[in-house]
C-alpha atoms as a printed R data frame, in Angstrom:
    type eleno elety resid chain resno       x       y       z
1   ATOM     1    CA   MET     A     1  -3.960  42.497 -44.602
2   ATOM     2    CA   THR     A     2  -5.268  39.492 -43.338
3   ATOM     3    CA   ALA     A     3  -2.737  36.810 -42.803
4   ATOM     4    CA   THR     A     4  -3.146  33.391 -44.322
5   ATOM     5    CA   LEU     A     5  -3.711  30.134 -42.849
6   ATOM     6    CA   THR     A     6  -0.325  29.045 -43.257
7   ATOM     7    CA   GLU     A     7   1.272  32.396 -42.050
8   ATOM     8    CA   ARG     A     8  -0.703  32.060 -38.926
9   ATOM     9    CA   TYR     A     9   0.164  28.442 -38.549
10  ATOM    10    CA   ILE     A    10   4.074  29.238 -39.088
11  ATOM    11    CA   SER     A    11   3.607  31.743 -36.546
12  ATOM    12    CA   ALA     A    12   2.171  29.859 -34.041
13  ATOM    13    CA   THR     A    13   4.754  27.161 -34.386
14  ATOM    14    CA   ILE     A    14   7.572  29.214 -34.140
15  ATOM    15    CA   ARG     A    15   6.744  31.831 -31.295
16  ATOM    16    CA   SER     A    16   7.759  29.497 -28.618
17  ATOM    17    CA   LEU     A    17  10.969  28.370 -30.094
18  ATOM    18    CA   ALA     A    18  14.606  30.030 -29.343
19  ATOM    19    CA   PRO     A    19  14.952  33.324 -31.802
20  ATOM    20    CA   GLU     A    20  18.173  31.548 -33.427
21  ATOM    21    CA   THR     A    21  16.002  28.733 -34.760
22  ATOM    22    CA   GLN     A    22  12.742  30.742 -35.663
23  ATOM    23    CA   ASN     A    23  13.987  31.573 -39.316
24  ATOM    24    CA   ASP     A    24  15.346  28.261 -40.087
25  ATOM    25    CA   VAL     A    25  12.124  26.520 -38.925
26  ATOM    26    CA   ARG     A    26  10.146  28.863 -40.689
27  ATOM    27    CA   ALA     A    27  11.795  28.678 -44.128
28  ATOM    28    CA   GLU     A    28  11.508  24.693 -43.588
29  ATOM    29    CA   LEU     A    29   7.756  25.064 -42.977
30  ATOM    30    CA   GLU     A    30   6.807  27.530 -45.774
31  ATOM    31    CA   ALA     A    31   8.944  25.092 -48.312
32  ATOM    32    CA   SER     A    32   7.029  21.770 -47.143
33  ATOM    33    CA   ILE     A    33   3.655  23.428 -46.859
34  ATOM    34    CA   ALA     A    34   4.023  24.858 -50.563
35  ATOM    35    CA   ASP     A    35   5.286  21.440 -51.742
36  ATOM    36    CA   ALA     A    36   1.990  19.589 -49.898
37  ATOM    37    CA   VAL     A    37  -0.338  22.144 -51.340
38  ATOM    38    CA   GLU     A    38   0.781  22.259 -54.682
39  ATOM    39    CA   ALA     A    39   0.639  18.352 -54.835
40  ATOM    40    CA   ARG     A    40  -3.025  18.404 -53.900
41  ATOM    41    CA   VAL     A    41  -3.844  21.101 -56.113
42  ATOM    42    CA   GLU     A    42  -2.365  19.074 -58.949
43  ATOM    43    CA   GLN     A    43  -4.825  16.313 -57.893
44  ATOM    44    CA   GLY     A    44  -7.745  18.325 -58.575
45  ATOM    45    CA   GLU     A    45  -8.214  20.140 -55.107
46  ATOM    46    CA   THR     A    46  -8.607  24.179 -54.839
47  ATOM    47    CA   PRO     A    47  -5.621  25.859 -53.427
48  ATOM    48    CA   ALA     A    48  -8.107  26.955 -50.011
49  ATOM    49    CA   ASP     A    49  -9.051  23.583 -49.379
50  ATOM    50    CA   ALA     A    50  -5.653  21.906 -50.346
51  ATOM    51    CA   GLU     A    51  -4.102  24.261 -47.692
52  ATOM    52    CA   ARG     A    52  -6.553  23.645 -45.032
53  ATOM    53    CA   ALA     A    53  -6.081  19.985 -45.424
54  ATOM    54    CA   VAL     A    54  -2.343  20.164 -45.312
55  ATOM    55    CA   LEU     A    55  -2.461  22.196 -42.199
56  ATOM    56    CA   THR     A    56  -4.807  19.961 -40.524
57  ATOM    57    CA   GLU     A    57  -2.535  16.943 -41.205
58  ATOM    58    CA   LEU     A    58   0.366  18.622 -39.714
59  ATOM    59    CA   GLY     A    59  -1.673  18.717 -36.278
60  ATOM    60    CA   ASP     A    60  -1.435  21.001 -33.379
61  ATOM    61    CA   PRO     A    61   1.418  23.787 -33.840
62  ATOM    62    CA   GLY     A    62   2.216  23.348 -30.328
63  ATOM    63    CA   ILE     A    63   3.046  19.917 -30.737
64  ATOM    64    CA   LEU     A    64   5.235  20.525 -33.710
65  ATOM    65    CA   ALA     A    65   6.887  23.021 -31.809
66  ATOM    66    CA   ALA     A    66   7.632  20.536 -29.072
67  ATOM    67    CA   GLY     A    67   9.306  18.195 -31.668
68  ATOM    68    CA   TYR     A    68  11.489  20.854 -33.092
69  ATOM    69    CA   ALA     A    69  12.602  22.113 -29.614
70  ATOM    70    CA   ASP     A    70  13.157  18.411 -28.375
71  ATOM    71    CA   ARG     A    71  10.620  19.327 -25.382
72  ATOM    72    CA   PRO     A    72   8.846  16.675 -23.678
73  ATOM    73    CA   LEU     A    73   4.917  16.986 -23.698
74  ATOM    74    CA   HIS     A    74   4.146  14.290 -21.145
75  ATOM    75    CA   LEU     A    75   4.668  14.592 -17.194
76  ATOM    76    CA   ILE     A    76   6.687  11.783 -17.003
77  ATOM    77    CA   GLY     A    77   8.018  10.076 -19.937
78  ATOM    78    CA   PRO     A    78   9.247   6.582 -20.179
79  ATOM    79    CA   LYS     A    79  12.709   7.187 -19.198
80  ATOM    80    CA   TYR     A    80  11.751   7.458 -15.798
81  ATOM    81    CA   TYR     A    81   7.780   6.659 -15.476
82  ATOM    82    CA   LEU     A    82   8.675   3.101 -13.836
83  ATOM    83    CA   THR     A    83  11.412   4.113 -11.317
84  ATOM    84    CA   TRP     A    84   8.891   7.111 -10.426
85  ATOM    85    CA   TRP     A    85   5.911   4.091 -10.083
86  ATOM    86    CA   ARG     A    86   7.628   1.647  -8.124
87  ATOM    87    CA   LEU     A    87   8.948   4.551  -5.714
88  ATOM    88    CA   LEU     A    88   5.351   6.012  -5.351
89  ATOM    89    CA   LYS     A    89   3.876   2.558  -4.818
90  ATOM    90    CA   LEU     A    90   6.591   1.644  -2.046
91  ATOM    91    CA   LEU     A    91   6.152   4.866  -0.058
92  ATOM    92    CA   LEU     A    92   2.273   4.674  -0.417
93  ATOM    93    CA   TRP     A    93   2.265   1.091   1.254
94  ATOM    94    CA   ILE     A    94   4.867   2.280   4.172
95  ATOM    95    CA   VAL     A    95   4.554   6.252   4.892
96  ATOM    96    CA   PRO     A    96   0.590   6.556   5.158
97  ATOM    97    CA   VAL     A    97   0.375   3.318   7.354
98  ATOM    98    CA   CYS     A    98   3.099   4.360   9.613
99  ATOM    99    CA   ALA     A    99   1.622   8.135   9.754
100 ATOM   100    CA   VAL     A   100  -2.041   6.923  10.363
101 ATOM   101    CA   GLY     A   101  -1.008   4.243  13.091
102 ATOM   102    CA   GLY     A   102   1.295   6.723  14.989
103 ATOM   103    CA   VAL     A   103  -1.589   9.230  15.016
104 ATOM   104    CA   THR     A   104  -4.026   6.427  15.821
105 ATOM   105    CA   LEU     A   105  -1.700   5.069  18.768
106 ATOM   106    CA   GLY     A   106  -1.228   8.550  20.171
107 ATOM   107    CA   LEU     A   107  -4.827   9.537  20.398
108 ATOM   108    CA   LEU     A   108  -5.812   6.237  21.956
109 ATOM   109    CA   LEU     A   109  -2.874   6.915  24.412
110 ATOM   110    CA   SER     A   110  -4.107  10.262  25.200
111 ATOM   111    CA   GLY     A   111  -7.881   9.114  25.961
112 ATOM   112    CA   ALA     A   112  -9.286  10.554  22.837
113 ATOM   113    CA   GLY     A   113 -12.651   9.073  21.994
114 ATOM   114    CA   VAL     A   114 -13.061   6.660  18.946
115 ATOM   115    CA   GLY     A   115 -15.039   9.163  16.534
116 ATOM   116    CA   GLU     A   116 -12.309  11.448  17.160
117 ATOM   117    CA   THR     A   117  -9.466   9.165  16.471
118 ATOM   118    CA   ILE     A   118 -10.753   7.812  13.419
119 ATOM   119    CA   GLY     A   119 -11.646  11.377  12.145
120 ATOM   120    CA   GLN     A   120  -7.974  12.638  12.886
121 ATOM   121    CA   ALA     A   121  -6.477   9.281  11.232
122 ATOM   122    CA   VAL     A   122  -8.390   9.767   8.203
123 ATOM   123    CA   SER     A   123  -7.633  13.210   7.965
124 ATOM   124    CA   VAL     A   124  -3.869  12.656   8.378
125 ATOM   125    CA   GLY     A   125  -3.968   9.522   5.955
126 ATOM   126    CA   MET     A   126  -5.595  11.693   3.061
127 ATOM   127    CA   GLN     A   127  -3.368  14.660   3.622
128 ATOM   128    CA   VAL     A   128   0.109  12.261   3.797
129 ATOM   129    CA   ILE     A   129  -1.207  10.406   0.687
130 ATOM   130    CA   VAL     A   130  -1.958  13.838  -1.051
131 ATOM   131    CA   HIS     A   131   1.339  15.303  -0.252
132 ATOM   132    CA   LEU     A   132   3.402  12.345  -0.861
133 ATOM   133    CA   THR     A   133   1.963  11.702  -4.343
134 ATOM   134    CA   PHE     A   134   2.446  15.569  -5.137
135 ATOM   135    CA   TRP     A   135   6.161  16.035  -4.086
136 ATOM   136    CA   THR     A   136   7.478  12.782  -5.395
137 ATOM   137    CA   THR     A   137   5.777  13.427  -8.728
138 ATOM   138    CA   LEU     A   138   7.089  16.836  -8.700
139 ATOM   139    CA   VAL     A   139  10.735  15.581  -8.281
140 ATOM   140    CA   PHE     A   140  10.351  13.372 -11.446
141 ATOM   141    CA   VAL     A   141   8.849  16.279 -13.479
142 ATOM   142    CA   VAL     A   142  11.836  18.492 -12.302
143 ATOM   143    CA   LEU     A   143  14.213  15.457 -13.450
144 ATOM   144    CA   GLU     A   144  12.102  14.964 -16.855
145 ATOM   145    CA   ARG     A   145  12.457  18.616 -17.652
146 ATOM   146    CA   THR     A   146  16.137  19.241 -16.784
147 ATOM   147    CA   GLY     A   147  17.299  15.760 -18.276
148 ATOM   148    CA   ALA     A   148  19.285  14.784 -14.898
149 ATOM   149    CA   ASP     A   149  20.434  11.147 -14.754
150 ATOM   150    CA   THR     A   150  19.435   9.526 -11.645
151 ATOM   151    CA   GLY     A   151  22.241   7.040 -11.776
152 ATOM   152    CA   MET     A   152  19.572   4.006 -11.522
153 ATOM   153    CA   LYS     A   153  20.478   1.426 -14.257
154 ATOM   154    CA   TRP     A   154  18.560  -1.788 -14.443
155 ATOM   155    CA   ASP     A   155  20.282  -4.838 -14.805
156 ATOM   156    CA   VAL     A   156  19.612  -8.662 -14.659
157 ATOM   157    CA   ASP     A   157  20.576  -8.448 -10.625
158 ATOM   158    CA   GLN     A   158  17.146  -6.578 -10.203
159 ATOM   159    CA   LEU     A   159  15.054  -9.409 -11.259
160 ATOM   160    CA   PRO     A   160  12.547 -10.321  -8.721
161 ATOM   161    CA   GLU     A   161  12.259 -14.127  -7.189
162 ATOM   162    CA   VAL     A   162   9.577 -16.062  -8.482
163 ATOM   163    CA   GLN     A   163   6.852 -15.619  -5.842
164 ATOM   164    CA   GLN     A   164   4.983 -18.738  -4.296
165 ATOM   165    CA   ASP     A   165   1.435 -17.576  -3.996
166 ATOM   166    CA   GLY     A   166   0.223 -20.878  -2.246
167 ATOM   167    CA   ALA     A   167   1.934 -22.428   0.946
168 ATOM   168    CA   GLY     A   168   5.014 -24.864   0.720
169 ATOM   169    CA   ARG     A   169   5.646 -27.755   3.036
170 ATOM   170    CA   SER     A   170   7.876 -25.294   5.228
171 ATOM   171    CA   GLU     A   171   5.564 -22.766   5.614
172 ATOM   172    CA   LEU     A   172   2.841 -25.587   6.556
173 ATOM   173    CA   ILE     A   173   5.200 -26.856   9.186
174 ATOM   174    CA   ALA     A   174   5.855 -23.614  10.657
175 ATOM   175    CA   SER     A   175   2.076 -22.703  10.951
176 ATOM   176    CA   LEU     A   176   1.177 -25.928  12.685
177 ATOM   177    CA   VAL     A   177   4.437 -25.482  15.173
178 ATOM   178    CA   PHE     A   178   3.370 -22.088  15.908
179 ATOM   179    CA   LEU     A   179  -0.042 -23.023  16.537
180 ATOM   180    CA   GLY     A   180   0.735 -26.076  18.607
181 ATOM   181    CA   ILE     A   181   3.148 -23.489  20.577
182 ATOM   182    CA   ALA     A   182   0.291 -21.234  21.219
183 ATOM   183    CA   ALA     A   183  -2.198 -23.913  22.511
184 ATOM   184    CA   ILE     A   184   0.473 -25.342  24.820
185 ATOM   185    CA   ALA     A   185   1.412 -21.870  26.015
186 ATOM   186    CA   VAL     A   186  -2.145 -21.208  27.089
187 ATOM   187    CA   VAL     A   187  -2.393 -24.842  28.999
188 ATOM   188    CA   TRP     A   188   0.764 -24.212  30.442
189 ATOM   189    CA   ASP     A   189  -0.209 -20.624  31.858
190 ATOM   190    CA   SER     A   190  -3.502 -22.007  33.291
191 ATOM   191    CA   LEU     A   191  -1.671 -25.111  35.273
192 ATOM   192    CA   ARG     A   192   1.623 -23.586  35.901
193 ATOM   193    CA   GLY     A   193   1.590 -19.797  35.436
194 ATOM   194    CA   PHE     A   194   4.214 -17.869  33.216
195 ATOM   195    CA   PHE     A   195   4.631 -14.717  35.399
196 ATOM   196    CA   PRO     A   196   7.420 -15.351  37.831
197 ATOM   197    CA   THR     A   197   6.814 -13.970  41.524
198 ATOM   198    CA   GLY     A   198   9.511 -15.210  43.873
199 ATOM   199    CA   GLY     A   199   7.152 -17.746  44.653
200 ATOM   200    CA   ALA     A   200   4.582 -19.745  42.512
201 ATOM   201    CA   PRO     A   201   4.108 -18.121  38.929
202 ATOM   202    CA   ILE     A   202   0.662 -16.061  38.359
203 ATOM   203    CA   PRO     A   203  -1.175 -17.042  35.135
204 ATOM   204    CA   ILE     A   204  -1.189 -14.218  32.985
205 ATOM   205    CA   LEU     A   205  -4.523 -14.901  31.499
206 ATOM   206    CA   ASN     A   206  -7.460 -14.755  33.328
207 ATOM   207    CA   PRO     A   207  -8.594 -17.923  34.856
208 ATOM   208    CA   GLN     A   208 -12.336 -17.217  34.485
209 ATOM   209    CA   LEU     A   209 -12.107 -17.595  30.898
210 ATOM   210    CA   TRP     A   210 -12.114 -21.479  31.359
211 ATOM   211    CA   PRO     A   211 -14.139 -23.322  30.086
212 ATOM   212    CA   TRP     A   212 -16.128 -21.353  27.321
213 ATOM   213    CA   TRP     A   213 -13.572 -18.465  26.240
214 ATOM   214    CA   ILE     A   214 -10.443 -20.625  26.134
215 ATOM   215    CA   GLY     A   215 -12.457 -23.685  24.681
216 ATOM   216    CA   ALA     A   216 -13.443 -20.913  21.710
217 ATOM   217    CA   LEU     A   217  -9.658 -20.081  21.485
218 ATOM   218    CA   PHE     A   218  -8.683 -23.510  20.989
219 ATOM   219    CA   ALA     A   219 -11.485 -23.802  18.192
220 ATOM   220    CA   LEU     A   220  -9.821 -20.984  16.398
221 ATOM   221    CA   ILE     A   221  -6.419 -22.648  16.753
222 ATOM   222    CA   VAL     A   222  -7.961 -25.629  15.141
223 ATOM   223    CA   LEU     A   223  -9.717 -23.953  12.667
224 ATOM   224    CA   GLU     A   224  -6.433 -22.135  11.566
225 ATOM   225    CA   ALA     A   225  -4.342 -25.611  11.570
226 ATOM   226    CA   VAL     A   226  -7.234 -26.921   9.033
227 ATOM   227    CA   PHE     A   227  -6.965 -23.633   7.298
228 ATOM   228    CA   ALA     A   228  -3.168 -24.246   6.807
229 ATOM   229    CA   ILE     A   229  -3.653 -27.740   5.748
230 ATOM   230    CA   VAL     A   230  -6.130 -26.841   3.398
231 ATOM   231    CA   LEU     A   231  -3.983 -24.142   1.752
232 ATOM   232    CA   PHE     A   232  -0.977 -26.704   1.344
233 ATOM   233    CA   ARG     A   233  -3.050 -29.207  -0.261
234 ATOM   234    CA   ARG     A   234  -4.714 -26.396  -2.751
235 ATOM   235    CA   ARG     A   235  -1.216 -25.129  -3.367
236 ATOM   236    CA   ARG     A   236  -2.537 -21.676  -4.215
237 ATOM   237    CA   TRP     A   237  -4.455 -19.155  -2.754
238 ATOM   238    CA   THR     A   238  -8.258 -18.392  -3.785
239 ATOM   239    CA   THR     A   239 -10.932 -16.141  -3.104
240 ATOM   240    CA   THR     A   240 -12.669 -18.474  -1.205
241 ATOM   241    CA   LEU     A   241  -9.474 -19.100   1.239
242 ATOM   242    CA   ALA     A   242  -8.990 -15.341   1.306
243 ATOM   243    CA   VAL     A   243 -12.621 -14.982   2.649
244 ATOM   244    CA   LEU     A   244 -12.087 -17.788   4.993
245 ATOM   245    CA   ASN     A   245  -8.288 -16.457   6.051
246 ATOM   246    CA   THR     A   246 -10.462 -12.822   6.894
247 ATOM   247    CA   VAL     A   247 -13.003 -14.525   8.796
248 ATOM   248    CA   LEU     A   248 -10.733 -16.338  11.071
249 ATOM   249    CA   ALA     A   249  -8.492 -13.063  11.579
250 ATOM   250    CA   LEU     A   250 -11.599 -11.047  12.589
251 ATOM   251    CA   ALA     A   251 -12.569 -13.894  14.722
252 ATOM   252    CA   PHE     A   252  -9.321 -13.888  16.519
253 ATOM   253    CA   ALA     A   253  -9.501 -10.068  16.978
254 ATOM   254    CA   ALA     A   254 -12.898 -10.110  18.200
255 ATOM   255    CA   TRP     A   255 -11.859 -12.881  20.922
256 ATOM   256    CA   VAL     A   256  -9.078 -10.535  22.106
257 ATOM   257    CA   LEU     A   257 -10.543  -7.139  21.834
258 ATOM   258    CA   VAL     A   258 -14.001  -7.862  23.492
259 ATOM   259    CA   LEU     A   259 -12.216  -9.281  26.538
260 ATOM   260    CA   LEU     A   260  -9.703  -6.463  26.559
261 ATOM   261    CA   LEU     A   261 -12.216  -3.841  26.454
262 ATOM   262    CA   ARG     A   262 -14.529  -5.608  29.049
263 ATOM   263    CA   GLY     A   263 -11.576  -5.967  31.109
264 ATOM   264    CA   GLU     A   264 -11.533  -9.628  31.512
265 ATOM   265    CA   LEU     A   265  -8.430 -10.708  29.460
266 ATOM   266    CA   VAL     A   266  -5.836 -10.635  31.903
267 ATOM   267    CA   ASN     A   267  -5.726 -12.124  35.296
268 ATOM   268    CA   PRO     A   268  -6.587  -9.715  38.015
269 ATOM   269    CA   GLU     A   269  -4.066 -11.105  40.589
270 ATOM   270    CA   PHE     A   270  -1.255 -10.589  38.011
271 ATOM   271    CA   LEU     A   271  -2.370  -6.938  37.409
272 ATOM   272    CA   ALA     A   272  -2.698  -6.378  41.289
273 ATOM   273    CA   PHE     A   273   0.981  -8.022  41.716
274 ATOM   274    CA   VAL     A   274   2.450  -5.749  38.859
275 ATOM   275    CA   ALA     A   275   0.552  -2.376  40.398
276 ATOM   276    CA   ASP     A   276   2.070  -3.399  44.034
277 ATOM   277    CA   ALA     A   277   5.327  -4.231  42.619
278 ATOM   278    CA   GLY     A   278   5.785  -1.278  40.494
279 ATOM   279    CA   GLY     A   279   4.489   1.249  43.049
280 ATOM   280    CA   ASP     A   280   1.493   2.420  40.773
281 ATOM   281    CA   GLY     A   281  -0.331   3.878  43.574
282 ATOM   282    CA   PHE     A   282  -2.659   0.822  44.016
283 ATOM   283    CA   ALA     A   283  -3.313  -1.640  46.702
284 ATOM   284    CA   ALA     A   284  -2.096  -5.378  45.905
285 ATOM   285    CA   GLY     A   285  -5.736  -6.474  46.584
286 ATOM   286    CA   ASP     A   286  -7.538  -3.506  44.354
287 ATOM   287    CA   ALA     A   287  -7.287  -5.462  41.183
288 ATOM   288    CA   GLY     A   288  -9.956  -3.181  39.421
289 ATOM   289    CA   ALA     A   289  -8.536   0.113  40.225
290 ATOM   290    CA   ALA     A   290  -4.952  -1.447  38.975
291 ATOM   291    CA   GLU     A   291  -6.660  -2.379  35.715
292 ATOM   292    CA   ASN     A   292  -7.970   0.842  35.119
293 ATOM   293    CA   GLY     A   293  -4.594   2.585  36.094
294 ATOM   294    CA   GLY     A   294  -2.720   4.999  33.649
295 ATOM   295    CA   ILE     A   295   0.036   2.232  33.191
296 ATOM   296    CA   PHE     A   296  -2.438  -0.317  32.296
297 ATOM   297    CA   ARG     A   297  -4.770   1.575  30.083
298 ATOM   298    CA   ILE     A   298  -1.444   2.338  27.909
299 ATOM   299    CA   LEU     A   299  -0.353  -1.461  28.032
300 ATOM   300    CA   ALA     A   300  -4.240  -2.337  26.946
301 ATOM   301    CA   VAL     A   301  -4.076   0.193  23.951
302 ATOM   302    CA   LEU     A   302  -0.834  -1.083  22.763
303 ATOM   303    CA   LEU     A   303  -1.786  -4.567  23.262
304 ATOM   304    CA   GLY     A   304  -4.750  -3.710  21.177
305 ATOM   305    CA   PHE     A   305  -3.195  -1.798  18.745
306 ATOM   306    CA   GLY     A   306  -0.602  -4.705  18.115
307 ATOM   307    CA   VAL     A   307  -3.356  -7.252  17.461
308 ATOM   308    CA   GLY     A   308  -5.190  -5.106  15.043
309 ATOM   309    CA   ALA     A   309  -2.061  -4.423  13.253
310 ATOM   310    CA   GLY     A   310  -1.250  -8.152  12.968
311 ATOM   311    CA   VAL     A   311  -4.935  -8.815  12.065
312 ATOM   312    CA   VAL     A   312  -5.033  -6.161   9.066
313 ATOM   313    CA   TRP     A   313  -1.792  -7.362   7.759
314 ATOM   314    CA   ASP     A   314  -2.896 -11.109   7.853
315 ATOM   315    CA   ILE     A   315  -5.997  -9.923   5.737
316 ATOM   316    CA   VAL     A   316  -4.236  -7.851   3.173
317 ATOM   317    CA   ASP     A   317  -1.704 -10.206   2.767
318 ATOM   318    CA   GLY     A   318  -4.360 -13.082   2.170
319 ATOM   319    CA   TRP     A   319  -6.169 -11.106  -0.566
320 ATOM   320    CA   ARG     A   320  -3.047 -10.003  -2.202
321 ATOM   321    CA   ARG     A   321  -2.089 -13.527  -2.829
322 ATOM   322    CA   ALA     A   322  -5.359 -14.786  -3.830
323 ATOM   323    CA   GLY     A   323  -5.267 -11.672  -6.275
324 ATOM   324    CA   ARG     A   324  -1.860 -12.460  -7.622
325 ATOM   325    CA   ALA     A   325  -2.931 -16.403  -8.006
326 ATOM   326    CA   ASN     A   326  -6.076 -15.446  -9.753
327 ATOM   327    CA   ARG     A   327  -4.099 -13.083 -12.442
328 ATOM   328    CA   ALA     A   328  -1.765 -15.890 -12.631
329 ATOM   329    CA   VAL     A   329  -4.513 -18.663 -13.551
330 ATOM   330    CA   ARG     A   330  -6.194 -15.961 -16.044
331 ATOM   331    CA   VAL     A   331  -2.983 -15.646 -17.900
């Protein structure tokens, strides 16, 4: 005997329910479906058409069964969604960056090539992002299904401070003071020297950088000061300012890294003194050999890595502020 559409629908609905509730749900559905079909028949529909229309309105029996069983049909519901999203964003900002940075630094210190370093860093970054997203989501899926309480309750103390997307007076003063100190430090290093030797201090920067390379550095310092003043007067970041900030940051990185890779950034006399004092196996006058020694290669990598990380952060922060300011304007 062929089962009717109603019998098939009810069977599909109750089969995933607990045995002790199946009979009650069956009786409820039979009664409600029969009443709905009878109402449609009284309005002139045929019994077959009325039955099909009623079952179509009830929808997927799996969704109906989930309602009877109070079973969620979402991966992460509103109870945990915001907590999951905030935690995942925080982890994705921190963990992959640290992992990629650590791998990159380790490979560079071990003498790996640029291609190998980039390939390994990208591979590790992708793996970390995938695993981080999967395992964090899995934890919240388990919490959703088990109904566990995370103990995280929202209150007004969690409200964020109002973020300023522009530059206030204190930020402007801090920027100008920092740039002034940097300019004075460069001049002082050239005229008096910074590194103590027991006698006359030795300049750390290569004296051969004067006048053109140091002039370029001073030009960048002046441009940074002008940028800080313009940002203060505009009161907010814009796409144009973010572009200018990116150009200035990349120009500074290029100034440092080009000289560092060419071995012309640091004073050879300073390198020779350090190598001789540290017993690195180099003669005091053999500055070229000292610069290519293991300890100096490590220091050069650390310096380049630090400058690169600072530049990347400066660029990302500028675009982040510009994006937030643009969204605020549209609102």
